[in-house]
Amino acid sequence: MKQPLSRDLIVTEALAQLTREGLEGMSLRKVAAALETGPASLYAYVDDLQALQALVLDRALAAVDVSGGRRRGWRERVKAVLDSYVRVLLASPGLAQLAMSPIAVGPRALRILETLLGLLEEGGLTQTSAAWAVDLLMLYGTAIGVEQSNGHNPSDPESPSARALSGAPAEEYPRLHAAAEELLAGDGEARFSWAIDVLITGVLQSPAPKWVGKRVVKAKPKPSR
Amino acid sequence: MKQPLSRDLIVTEALAQLTREGLEGMSLRKVAAALETGPASLYAYVDDLQALQALVLDRALAAVDVSGGRRRGWRERVKAVLDSYVRVLLASPGLAQLAMSPIAVGPRALRILETLLGLLEEGGLTQTSAAWAVDLLMLYGTAIGVEQSNGHNPSDPESPSARALSGAPAEEYPRLHAAAEELLAGDGEARFSWAIDVLITGVLQSPAPKWVGKRVVKAKPKPSR
DNA sequence: ACCTGAACACCGTTCAAGT
DNA sequence: ACCTGAACACCGTTCAAGT
């Protein structure tokens, strides 16, 4: 009666658990139990937990709408793609955390990068600027995803951040105290939109890195960061 | 012979473990063992693991240099503060992940926000713009910290990201293929500095949110993000 | 009242023993 | 050859039983 095990089945069940119960709620043991087998059996199809997480992330990112809608300017399309990306991340709590790990280089992630790169080049950015900008935009989107799926919601006065800011003593943190209202204001939507504009505007105005189009000189091995 | 337990001692040992072995390497049980007691004993001083993590983060953030050096422009000082912040995050693997959680609102974090807010207002930003910009800058610094302490190092050709980008088939990802070199180029230092410039430039040029200084109208309760 | 050993309910991963 | 039950080495947290 039970379907035969397969990698696909495992990933499907794992993503369902992630979506339902978050990152901690997904485990190899629970996936195995749901598939009516022992935890050891999964290792025939998946290297380890990290590999499974990578597969789950890739599967989920397939839902990102990369079209950006039609007949709009490239800036709006960039915003639309990132918006879709963040929405997908938020649809499964814990997905954003997976996206912020070295795992996040599956084919679906590459497809998003490819799309954004195209839009930015359409916008007239040099290849180098576009490349760095894509990195920055994706990092921002992912970070917003992590923050928000962590329940960070400053406009809720009961949230830890709101409590901390409102409660910050005016003597020690005068500016924070004065700006508390502004720090807490604005829904995620508005701030996200503003931030993307800031990033794109900044990229357009910032001088491209020095070695545009040049092969990088063998980096001197200094303590890398 | 063994020192009496205290919250301070517990946090010190926990931070030491975090610094030595990363987020997974720090545990209540190991802290207890190092302090020669049972795991249950810690609960007299700390609510739970999350509370301990918050205390550890706050302790670590005390090392952030908030002075920004002397006699430099506000932009350079902003950059210096964020640079110090990221360095502190990277000094203890796993610390950045803690910083990207709702936990990150201890007094030391507030001190960093307070400082940045002051610098941006000195730079002539409106209070609202400054408030949102501080949020954006800290989010970026934290995200860079998470990424890099996750071992994300694109300039290492052996890294997963480098492998994925170099190996991306040119037919499916033409732009990515063409831009692979640029995507992988540049050490963390250079990209970080560029990104901060992008953010500040963008903030300076982007129109402040509409309701500057106004109390936010009661947000219509839509599915918040 | 304070402290803690032992137990509970979980993990990921390995491996010997089965088919 | 493939599959897996049981074991191993861990977790955070609770609680009854000690002092």
Tab-separated table of C-alpha atoms (C1' of nucleotides) in Angstrom:
chain	number	residue	atom	x	y	z
A	1	MET	CA	0.000	0.000	0.000
A	2	LYS	CA	2.722	2.447	0.859
A	3	GLN	CA	4.354	4.112	-2.127
A	4	PRO	CA	7.948	3.157	-2.810
A	5	LEU	CA	10.554	5.563	-1.454
A	6	SER	CA	12.086	8.074	-3.804
A	7	ARG	CA	14.058	11.229	-3.537
A	8	ASP	CA	11.135	13.169	-4.905
A	9	LEU	CA	8.761	11.810	-2.306
A	10	ILE	CA	11.203	12.594	0.470
A	11	VAL	CA	11.666	16.187	-0.671
A	12	THR	CA	7.921	16.678	-1.027
A	13	GLU	CA	7.253	15.440	2.484
A	14	ALA	CA	10.140	17.487	3.901
A	15	LEU	CA	8.901	20.688	2.263
A	16	ALA	CA	5.427	20.011	3.587
A	17	GLN	CA	6.804	19.690	7.096
A	18	LEU	CA	8.880	22.835	6.698
A	19	THR	CA	5.884	24.787	5.485
A	20	ARG	CA	3.697	23.450	8.244
A	21	GLU	CA	6.035	23.604	11.208
A	22	GLY	CA	9.138	25.586	10.329
A	23	LEU	CA	12.785	24.663	10.249
A	24	GLU	CA	12.831	22.904	13.599
A	25	GLY	CA	9.677	21.061	12.676
A	26	MET	CA	11.298	19.310	9.757
A	27	SER	CA	13.539	16.377	10.550
A	28	LEU	CA	14.838	13.275	8.866
A	29	ARG	CA	13.164	11.173	11.498
A	30	LYS	CA	9.778	12.778	10.975
A	31	VAL	CA	10.056	12.524	7.217
A	32	ALA	CA	10.907	8.853	7.596
A	33	ALA	CA	8.014	8.300	9.978
A	34	ALA	CA	5.592	10.029	7.609
A	35	LEU	CA	6.846	7.776	4.833
A	36	GLU	CA	6.472	4.769	7.112
A	37	THR	CA	10.060	3.729	7.244
A	38	GLY	CA	13.053	4.030	9.540
A	39	PRO	CA	15.301	7.101	9.509
A	40	ALA	CA	18.224	5.133	8.126
A	41	SER	CA	16.382	4.387	4.903
A	42	LEU	CA	16.509	7.991	3.759
A	43	TYR	CA	20.259	7.852	3.451
A	44	ALA	CA	19.888	5.805	0.315
A	45	TYR	CA	18.383	8.832	-1.421
A	46	VAL	CA	19.899	11.799	0.354
A	47	ASP	CA	23.444	12.358	1.585
A	48	ASP	CA	22.517	13.992	4.837
A	49	LEU	CA	20.263	16.626	6.378
A	50	GLN	CA	22.082	19.485	4.699
A	51	ALA	CA	21.640	17.913	1.282
A	52	LEU	CA	17.953	17.424	1.949
A	53	GLN	CA	17.644	21.062	2.955
A	54	ALA	CA	19.286	22.111	-0.296
A	55	LEU	CA	16.817	20.025	-2.272
A	56	VAL	CA	13.893	21.436	-0.304
A	57	LEU	CA	15.045	24.992	-0.933
A	58	ASP	CA	15.439	24.368	-4.631
A	59	ARG	CA	12.015	22.789	-4.841
A	60	ALA	CA	10.431	25.736	-3.063
A	61	LEU	CA	12.197	28.329	-5.193
A	62	ALA	CA	10.524	26.863	-8.267
A	63	ALA	CA	7.473	28.866	-7.174
A	64	VAL	CA	9.204	32.212	-7.627
A	65	ASP	CA	7.647	34.198	-10.453
A	66	VAL	CA	10.530	35.301	-12.551
A	67	SER	CA	8.504	36.974	-15.276
A	68	GLY	CA	8.181	40.287	-13.484
A	69	GLY	CA	4.860	40.835	-15.192
A	70	ARG	CA	4.667	42.412	-18.643
A	71	ARG	CA	5.247	45.792	-20.183
A	72	ARG	CA	6.708	47.434	-17.152
A	73	GLY	CA	10.057	49.140	-16.719
A	74	TRP	CA	13.065	47.122	-15.605
A	75	ARG	CA	13.039	48.660	-12.136
A	76	GLU	CA	9.482	47.546	-11.554
A	77	ARG	CA	10.305	44.122	-12.873
A	78	VAL	CA	13.273	43.796	-10.572
A	79	LYS	CA	11.053	44.767	-7.693
A	80	ALA	CA	8.398	42.271	-8.750
A	81	VAL	CA	10.855	39.395	-8.955
A	82	LEU	CA	12.321	40.167	-5.559
A	83	ASP	CA	8.865	40.556	-4.125
A	84	SER	CA	7.893	37.144	-5.409
A	85	TYR	CA	11.124	35.709	-4.011
A	86	VAL	CA	10.461	37.101	-0.550
A	87	ARG	CA	6.858	35.920	-0.618
A	88	VAL	CA	7.976	32.403	-1.422
A	89	LEU	CA	10.503	32.526	1.409
A	90	LEU	CA	7.838	33.669	3.827
A	91	ALA	CA	5.367	31.022	2.728
A	92	SER	CA	7.457	28.377	4.480
A	93	PRO	CA	8.904	29.499	7.783
A	94	GLY	CA	12.540	28.524	7.928
A	95	LEU	CA	13.008	28.595	4.184
A	96	ALA	CA	14.671	31.980	4.396
A	97	GLN	CA	17.262	30.596	6.770
A	98	LEU	CA	18.046	27.891	4.269
A	99	ALA	CA	18.376	30.524	1.576
A	100	MET	CA	21.040	32.267	3.641
A	101	SER	CA	23.364	29.326	3.595
A	102	PRO	CA	25.984	28.157	1.129
A	103	ILE	CA	23.363	25.665	0.003
A	104	ALA	CA	21.507	28.283	-1.990
A	105	VAL	CA	22.939	27.639	-5.414
A	106	GLY	CA	20.529	25.179	-6.942
A	107	PRO	CA	19.167	25.587	-10.483
A	108	ARG	CA	16.127	27.546	-9.281
A	109	ALA	CA	18.304	30.039	-7.439
A	110	LEU	CA	20.487	30.393	-10.508
A	111	ARG	CA	17.405	31.091	-12.585
A	112	ILE	CA	16.531	34.008	-10.324
A	113	LEU	CA	20.058	35.369	-10.509
A	114	GLU	CA	20.007	34.997	-14.290
A	115	THR	CA	16.763	36.951	-14.516
A	116	LEU	CA	17.875	39.785	-12.288
A	117	LEU	CA	21.157	40.037	-14.117
A	118	GLY	CA	19.276	40.437	-17.385
A	119	LEU	CA	17.010	43.131	-16.005
A	120	LEU	CA	19.888	45.133	-14.590
A	121	GLU	CA	21.837	44.948	-17.803
A	122	GLU	CA	18.692	46.056	-19.589
A	123	GLY	CA	18.779	48.985	-17.185
A	124	GLY	CA	22.147	49.981	-18.538
A	125	LEU	CA	24.398	48.761	-15.758
A	126	THR	CA	27.812	47.488	-16.665
A	127	GLN	CA	28.247	43.771	-16.283
A	128	THR	CA	30.339	44.178	-13.185
A	129	SER	CA	27.936	46.585	-11.520
A	130	ALA	CA	25.040	44.339	-12.414
A	131	ALA	CA	26.782	41.298	-10.984
A	132	TRP	CA	27.511	42.924	-7.649
A	133	ALA	CA	24.082	44.482	-7.548
A	134	VAL	CA	22.350	41.139	-8.042
A	135	ASP	CA	24.303	39.799	-5.113
A	136	LEU	CA	23.270	42.756	-2.988
A	137	LEU	CA	19.608	42.592	-3.975
A	138	MET	CA	19.333	38.891	-3.291
A	139	LEU	CA	21.132	39.231	0.018
A	140	TYR	CA	18.705	41.952	1.042
A	141	GLY	CA	15.671	39.937	-0.004
A	142	THR	CA	16.920	36.894	1.840
A	143	ALA	CA	17.728	38.890	4.945
A	144	ILE	CA	14.303	40.490	4.991
A	145	GLY	CA	12.875	37.012	4.672
A	146	VAL	CA	14.851	35.690	7.615
A	147	GLU	CA	13.998	38.677	9.749
A	148	GLN	CA	10.303	38.532	9.033
A	149	SER	CA	9.925	34.796	9.312
A	150	ASN	CA	11.675	35.141	12.647
A	151	GLY	CA	8.598	37.068	13.647
A	152	HIS	CA	10.317	40.418	13.504
A	153	ASN	CA	7.422	42.807	13.191
A	154	PRO	CA	8.252	46.211	14.636
A	155	SER	CA	4.807	47.603	14.033
A	156	ASP	CA	3.413	45.165	16.568
A	157	PRO	CA	3.869	47.013	19.874
A	158	GLU	CA	4.128	43.675	21.700
A	159	SER	CA	7.125	42.487	19.681
A	160	PRO	CA	10.510	42.323	21.418
A	161	SER	CA	11.967	44.988	19.143
A	162	ALA	CA	9.070	47.357	19.724
A	163	ARG	CA	9.275	46.815	23.472
A	164	ALA	CA	13.027	47.370	23.493
A	165	LEU	CA	12.827	50.556	21.450
A	166	SER	CA	9.909	52.040	23.310
A	167	GLY	CA	11.541	51.165	26.588
A	168	ALA	CA	14.966	52.542	25.720
A	169	PRO	CA	15.864	55.121	28.406
A	170	ALA	CA	15.969	58.605	26.926
A	171	GLU	CA	19.136	59.556	28.799
A	172	GLU	CA	21.207	56.764	27.392
A	173	TYR	CA	19.642	56.596	23.959
A	174	PRO	CA	18.311	60.085	23.221
A	175	ARG	CA	18.125	59.759	19.436
A	176	LEU	CA	16.677	56.297	19.592
A	177	HIS	CA	14.075	57.564	21.983
A	178	ALA	CA	13.221	60.478	19.728
A	179	ALA	CA	13.100	58.326	16.612
A	180	ALA	CA	11.338	55.339	18.154
A	181	GLU	CA	8.141	56.128	16.330
A	182	GLU	CA	9.832	56.306	12.944
A	183	LEU	CA	11.808	53.153	13.601
A	184	LEU	CA	8.626	51.270	14.282
A	185	ALA	CA	6.526	52.827	11.552
A	186	GLY	CA	5.631	51.419	8.195
A	187	ASP	CA	4.553	47.975	7.221
A	188	GLY	CA	6.872	45.482	5.618
A	189	GLU	CA	5.520	46.237	2.184
A	190	ALA	CA	6.398	49.914	2.297
A	191	ARG	CA	9.833	49.398	3.768
A	192	PHE	CA	10.652	46.675	1.279
A	193	SER	CA	9.672	48.818	-1.657
A	194	TRP	CA	11.638	51.748	-0.300
A	195	ALA	CA	14.704	49.608	0.290
A	196	ILE	CA	14.736	48.196	-3.232
A	197	ASP	CA	14.541	51.744	-4.588
A	198	VAL	CA	17.406	52.749	-2.347
A	199	LEU	CA	19.507	49.853	-3.556
A	200	ILE	CA	18.836	50.431	-7.246
A	201	THR	CA	19.307	54.171	-6.998
A	202	GLY	CA	22.528	53.656	-5.096
A	203	VAL	CA	23.846	51.166	-7.577
A	204	LEU	CA	23.067	53.477	-10.490
A	205	GLN	CA	24.987	56.302	-8.881
A	206	SER	CA	27.911	54.438	-7.379
A	207	PRO	CA	31.059	54.190	-9.447
A	208	ALA	CA	31.595	50.683	-10.729
A	209	PRO	CA	34.372	48.788	-8.999
A	210	LYS	CA	37.765	49.692	-10.374
A	211	TRP	CA	38.647	46.602	-12.355
A	212	VAL	CA	35.612	46.607	-14.607
A	213	GLY	CA	35.846	43.788	-17.070
A	214	LYS	CA	39.405	43.082	-16.077
A	215	ARG	CA	40.566	39.811	-14.712
A	216	VAL	CA	41.142	40.233	-11.029
A	217	VAL	CA	44.737	40.458	-10.022
A	218	LYS	CA	45.701	37.458	-7.962
A	219	ALA	CA	44.425	38.566	-4.585
A	220	LYS	CA	47.127	38.913	-2.009
A	221	PRO	CA	46.279	36.352	0.649
A	222	LYS	CA	45.255	38.537	3.517
A	223	PRO	CA	42.927	37.430	6.284
A	224	SER	CA	39.836	37.259	4.150
A	225	ARG	CA	36.462	38.391	5.421
B	1	MET	CA	37.192	24.648	44.603
B	2	LYS	CA	34.749	25.272	41.842
B	3	GLN	CA	33.480	28.825	41.555
B	4	PRO	CA	29.861	29.394	42.487
B	5	LEU	CA	27.470	29.506	39.566
B	6	SER	CA	26.337	32.880	38.280
B	7	ARG	CA	24.683	34.245	35.217
B	8	ASP	CA	27.883	36.023	34.315
B	9	LEU	CA	29.930	32.864	34.502
B	10	ILE	CA	27.412	31.008	32.387
B	11	VAL	CA	27.404	33.678	29.680
B	12	THR	CA	31.192	33.808	29.651
B	13	GLU	CA	31.507	30.080	29.196
B	14	ALA	CA	28.774	30.025	26.556
B	15	LEU	CA	30.434	32.791	24.527
B	16	ALA	CA	33.737	30.952	24.773
B	17	GLN	CA	32.109	27.840	23.368
B	18	LEU	CA	30.401	29.806	20.608
B	19	THR	CA	33.669	31.453	19.629
B	20	ARG	CA	35.525	28.165	19.719
B	21	GLU	CA	33.040	25.849	18.061
B	22	GLY	CA	30.221	27.831	16.498
B	23	LEU	CA	26.511	27.872	17.118
B	24	GLU	CA	26.072	24.101	17.134
B	25	GLY	CA	29.050	23.784	19.422
B	26	MET	CA	27.467	25.768	22.194
B	27	SER	CA	24.893	23.978	24.301
B	28	LEU	CA	23.376	24.211	27.736
B	29	ARG	CA	24.667	20.767	28.509
B	30	LYS	CA	28.230	21.597	27.553
B	31	VAL	CA	28.141	24.866	29.452
B	32	ALA	CA	26.878	22.968	32.475
B	33	ALA	CA	29.544	20.317	32.083
B	34	ALA	CA	32.282	22.950	31.795
B	35	LEU	CA	30.966	24.534	34.964
B	36	GLU	CA	30.900	21.143	36.645
B	37	THR	CA	27.204	20.920	37.256
B	38	GLY	CA	24.140	19.301	35.749
B	39	PRO	CA	22.222	20.929	32.902
B	40	ALA	CA	19.194	21.587	35.085
B	41	SER	CA	21.170	23.909	37.330
B	42	LEU	CA	21.487	26.561	34.647
B	43	TYR	CA	17.752	27.158	34.661
B	44	ALA	CA	18.097	28.994	37.944
B	45	TYR	CA	20.016	31.736	36.136
B	46	VAL	CA	18.706	31.640	32.603
B	47	ASP	CA	15.170	31.153	31.297
B	48	ASP	CA	16.078	28.893	28.424
B	49	LEU	CA	18.486	28.480	25.533
B	50	GLN	CA	17.085	31.445	23.650
B	51	ALA	CA	17.567	33.725	26.622
B	52	LEU	CA	21.135	32.530	26.990
B	53	GLN	CA	21.752	33.246	23.317
B	54	ALA	CA	20.432	36.765	23.752
B	55	LEU	CA	22.789	37.322	26.669
B	56	VAL	CA	25.711	35.917	24.710
B	57	LEU	CA	24.976	38.191	21.755
B	58	ASP	CA	24.754	41.228	23.958
B	59	ARG	CA	28.014	40.340	25.691
B	60	ALA	CA	29.761	39.924	22.354
B	61	LEU	CA	28.422	43.174	20.895
B	62	ALA	CA	30.101	45.058	23.707
B	63	ALA	CA	33.281	44.684	21.643
B	64	VAL	CA	31.937	46.758	18.755
B	65	ASP	CA	33.858	49.991	18.383
B	66	VAL	CA	31.228	52.659	18.172
B	67	SER	CA	33.591	55.613	18.073
B	68	GLY	CA	34.138	55.445	14.320
B	69	GLY	CA	37.596	56.892	14.841
B	70	ARG	CA	38.158	60.655	15.022
B	71	ARG	CA	38.020	63.606	12.702
B	72	ARG	CA	36.527	61.785	9.758
B	73	GLY	CA	33.395	62.510	7.790
B	74	TRP	CA	30.143	60.940	8.882
B	75	ARG	CA	30.082	58.525	5.958
B	76	GLU	CA	33.465	57.149	6.896
B	77	ARG	CA	32.406	56.876	10.502
B	78	VAL	CA	29.258	54.981	9.548
B	79	LYS	CA	31.391	52.636	7.525
B	80	ALA	CA	33.847	52.195	10.386
B	81	VAL	CA	31.105	51.337	12.881
B	82	LEU	CA	29.518	48.805	10.560
B	83	ASP	CA	32.902	47.350	9.772
B	84	SER	CA	33.595	46.869	13.449
B	85	TYR	CA	30.155	45.315	13.874
B	86	VAL	CA	30.739	42.793	11.112
B	87	ARG	CA	34.196	41.959	12.426
B	88	VAL	CA	32.777	41.213	15.842
B	89	LEU	CA	30.111	39.007	14.291
B	90	LEU	CA	32.726	37.106	12.337
B	91	ALA	CA	34.979	36.644	15.351
B	92	SER	CA	32.536	34.111	16.768
B	93	PRO	CA	31.004	31.803	14.196
B	94	GLY	CA	27.273	31.630	14.753
B	95	LEU	CA	27.071	35.041	16.359
B	96	ALA	CA	25.726	36.556	13.152
B	97	GLN	CA	22.872	34.085	13.131
B	98	LEU	CA	21.973	35.167	16.620
B	99	ALA	CA	22.080	38.781	15.480
B	100	MET	CA	19.497	37.999	12.817
B	101	SER	CA	16.892	36.960	15.339
B	102	PRO	CA	14.338	38.907	17.325
B	103	ILE	CA	16.757	38.500	20.209
B	104	ALA	CA	18.974	41.250	18.904
B	105	VAL	CA	17.687	44.146	20.940
B	106	GLY	CA	19.960	44.161	23.968
B	107	PRO	CA	21.552	47.357	25.302
B	108	ARG	CA	24.692	46.863	23.225
B	109	ALA	CA	22.669	46.560	20.025
B	110	LEU	CA	20.721	49.679	20.960
B	111	ARG	CA	23.998	51.501	21.488
B	112	ILE	CA	25.031	50.704	17.925
B	113	LEU	CA	21.667	51.861	16.567
B	114	GLU	CA	21.923	55.048	18.620
B	115	THR	CA	25.366	55.776	17.217
B	116	LEU	CA	24.407	55.190	13.596
B	117	LEU	CA	21.290	57.265	14.000
B	118	GLY	CA	23.387	60.151	15.260
B	119	LEU	CA	25.829	59.895	12.388
B	120	LEU	CA	23.097	59.838	9.761
B	121	GLU	CA	21.335	62.818	11.276
B	122	GLU	CA	24.686	64.581	11.296
B	123	GLY	CA	24.755	63.786	7.593
B	124	GLY	CA	21.587	65.758	7.135
B	125	LEU	CA	19.053	62.971	6.801
B	126	THR	CA	15.583	63.541	8.141
B	127	GLN	CA	14.757	61.575	11.220
B	128	THR	CA	12.522	59.214	9.299
B	129	SER	CA	15.051	58.567	6.581
B	130	ALA	CA	17.741	58.072	9.172
B	131	ALA	CA	15.603	55.616	11.098
B	132	TRP	CA	14.852	53.450	8.100
B	133	ALA	CA	18.420	53.725	6.869
B	134	VAL	CA	19.805	52.488	10.172
B	135	ASP	CA	17.564	49.475	9.905
B	136	LEU	CA	18.754	48.817	6.377
B	137	LEU	CA	22.426	49.242	7.208
B	138	MET	CA	22.283	46.946	10.212
B	139	LEU	CA	20.346	44.346	8.279
B	140	TYR	CA	22.961	44.401	5.559
B	141	GLY	CA	25.840	44.125	8.027
B	142	THR	CA	24.169	41.249	9.803
B	143	ALA	CA	23.369	39.469	6.559
B	144	ILE	CA	26.939	39.793	5.339
B	145	GLY	CA	28.026	38.367	8.663
B	146	VAL	CA	25.735	35.367	8.362
B	147	GLU	CA	26.752	34.709	4.797
B	148	GLN	CA	30.444	34.916	5.479
B	149	SER	CA	30.431	32.955	8.688
B	150	ASN	CA	28.532	30.313	6.752
B	151	GLY	CA	31.707	29.984	4.791
B	152	HIS	CA	30.378	31.815	1.757
B	153	ASN	CA	33.501	32.863	-0.037
B	154	PRO	CA	32.913	33.190	-3.756
B	155	SER	CA	36.538	34.006	-4.506
B	156	ASP	CA	37.496	30.510	-3.423
B	157	PRO	CA	37.014	28.441	-6.570
B	158	GLU	CA	36.311	25.355	-4.456
B	159	SER	CA	33.338	26.938	-2.677
B	160	PRO	CA	29.850	25.671	-3.538
B	161	SER	CA	28.811	29.035	-4.973
B	162	ALA	CA	31.887	29.257	-7.169
B	163	ARG	CA	31.400	25.711	-8.396
B	164	ALA	CA	27.733	26.327	-9.132
B	165	LEU	CA	28.391	29.547	-11.033
B	166	SER	CA	31.318	28.257	-13.018
B	167	GLY	CA	29.405	25.115	-13.825
B	168	ALA	CA	26.200	26.863	-14.885
B	169	PRO	CA	25.420	25.742	-18.449
B	170	ALA	CA	25.747	28.626	-20.860
B	171	GLU	CA	22.597	27.722	-22.784
B	172	GLU	CA	20.344	27.921	-19.768
B	173	TYR	CA	22.097	30.741	-17.957
B	174	PRO	CA	23.810	32.819	-20.632
B	175	ARG	CA	24.176	36.002	-18.632
B	176	LEU	CA	25.268	34.173	-15.523
B	177	HIS	CA	27.832	32.333	-17.565
B	178	ALA	CA	29.100	35.557	-19.061
B	179	ALA	CA	29.182	37.345	-15.729
B	180	ALA	CA	30.543	34.460	-13.658
B	181	GLU	CA	33.903	36.090	-13.354
B	182	GLU	CA	32.479	39.361	-12.100
B	183	LEU	CA	30.148	37.580	-9.704
B	184	LEU	CA	33.059	35.805	-8.135
B	185	ALA	CA	35.485	38.692	-8.169
B	186	GLY	CA	36.451	40.939	-5.346
B	187	ASP	CA	37.251	40.147	-1.776
B	188	GLY	CA	34.760	40.695	1.020
B	189	GLU	CA	36.416	43.935	2.025
B	190	ALA	CA	35.910	45.602	-1.343
B	191	ARG	CA	32.339	44.427	-1.786
B	192	PHE	CA	31.419	45.476	1.717
B	193	SER	CA	32.801	48.948	1.232
B	194	TRP	CA	31.057	49.285	-2.127
B	195	ALA	CA	27.763	48.101	-0.674
B	196	ILE	CA	27.820	50.596	2.177
B	197	ASP	CA	28.468	53.365	-0.324
B	198	VAL	CA	25.564	52.129	-2.422
B	199	LEU	CA	23.270	52.125	0.574
B	200	ILE	CA	24.220	55.576	1.776
B	201	THR	CA	24.112	57.087	-1.693
B	202	GLY	CA	20.747	55.500	-2.304
B	203	VAL	CA	19.327	56.725	0.961
B	204	LEU	CA	20.527	60.263	0.299
B	205	GLN	CA	18.793	60.294	-3.067
B	206	SER	CA	15.619	58.421	-2.290
B	207	PRO	CA	12.593	60.463	-1.311
B	208	ALA	CA	11.775	60.109	2.340
B	209	PRO	CA	8.714	58.012	3.074
B	210	LYS	CA	5.529	59.987	2.723
B	211	TRP	CA	4.430	60.374	6.285
B	212	VAL	CA	7.564	62.090	7.537
B	213	GLY	CA	7.178	62.969	11.173
B	214	LYS	CA	3.517	62.085	11.055
B	215	ARG	CA	1.924	59.477	13.214
B	216	VAL	CA	1.177	56.493	11.068
B	217	VAL	CA	-2.427	56.081	10.177
B	218	LYS	CA	-3.824	52.987	11.768
B	219	ALA	CA	-2.654	50.376	9.285
B	220	LYS	CA	-5.466	48.523	7.615
B	221	PRO	CA	-5.033	44.960	8.767
B	222	LYS	CA	-3.897	43.251	5.594
B	223	PRO	CA	-1.844	40.080	5.548
B	224	SER	CA	1.293	41.642	6.935
B	225	ARG	CA	4.695	40.752	5.600
C	1	DA	C1'	14.311	27.206	49.529
C	2	DC	C1'	17.621	25.879	46.637
C	3	DC	C1'	19.817	22.570	43.804
C	4	DT	C1'	20.317	18.546	40.736
C	5	DG	C1'	20.238	13.389	39.045
C	6	DA	C1'	17.632	11.115	36.353
C	7	DA	C1'	14.200	10.848	33.067
C	8	DC	C1'	11.590	12.374	28.929
C	9	DA	C1'	11.115	13.335	24.308
C	10	DC	C1'	13.489	14.409	20.859
C	11	DC	C1'	17.758	14.845	17.230
C	12	DG	C1'	21.369	13.074	12.970
C	13	DT	C1'	24.060	9.346	11.740
C	14	DT	C1'	26.141	4.667	11.708
C	15	DC	C1'	26.309	-0.162	11.297
C	16	DA	C1'	25.428	-4.875	11.986
C	17	DA	C1'	22.272	-7.976	10.886
C	18	DG	C1'	18.679	-9.273	8.205
C	19	DT	C1'	16.234	-10.169	3.475
D	1	DA	C1'	22.636	-5.716	-3.251
D	2	DC	C1'	19.431	-3.347	-0.937
D	3	DC	C1'	17.137	-2.063	3.179
D	4	DT	C1'	16.454	-1.126	8.129
D	5	DG	C1'	16.068	-1.943	13.508
D	6	DA	C1'	18.616	-0.858	16.912
D	7	DA	C1'	22.226	1.577	18.864
D	8	DC	C1'	25.256	5.651	19.565
D	9	DA	C1'	26.106	10.114	20.829
D	10	DC	C1'	24.106	13.890	21.340
D	11	DC	C1'	20.147	17.771	22.297
D	12	DG	C1'	16.633	21.156	25.596
D	13	DT	C1'	13.660	20.846	29.287
D	14	DT	C1'	11.096	18.989	33.317
D	15	DC	C1'	10.448	17.230	37.777
D	16	DA	C1'	10.719	14.419	41.703
D	17	DA	C1'	13.560	13.678	45.195
D	18	DG	C1'	17.114	15.074	47.816
D	19	DT	C1'	19.687	18.641	50.958
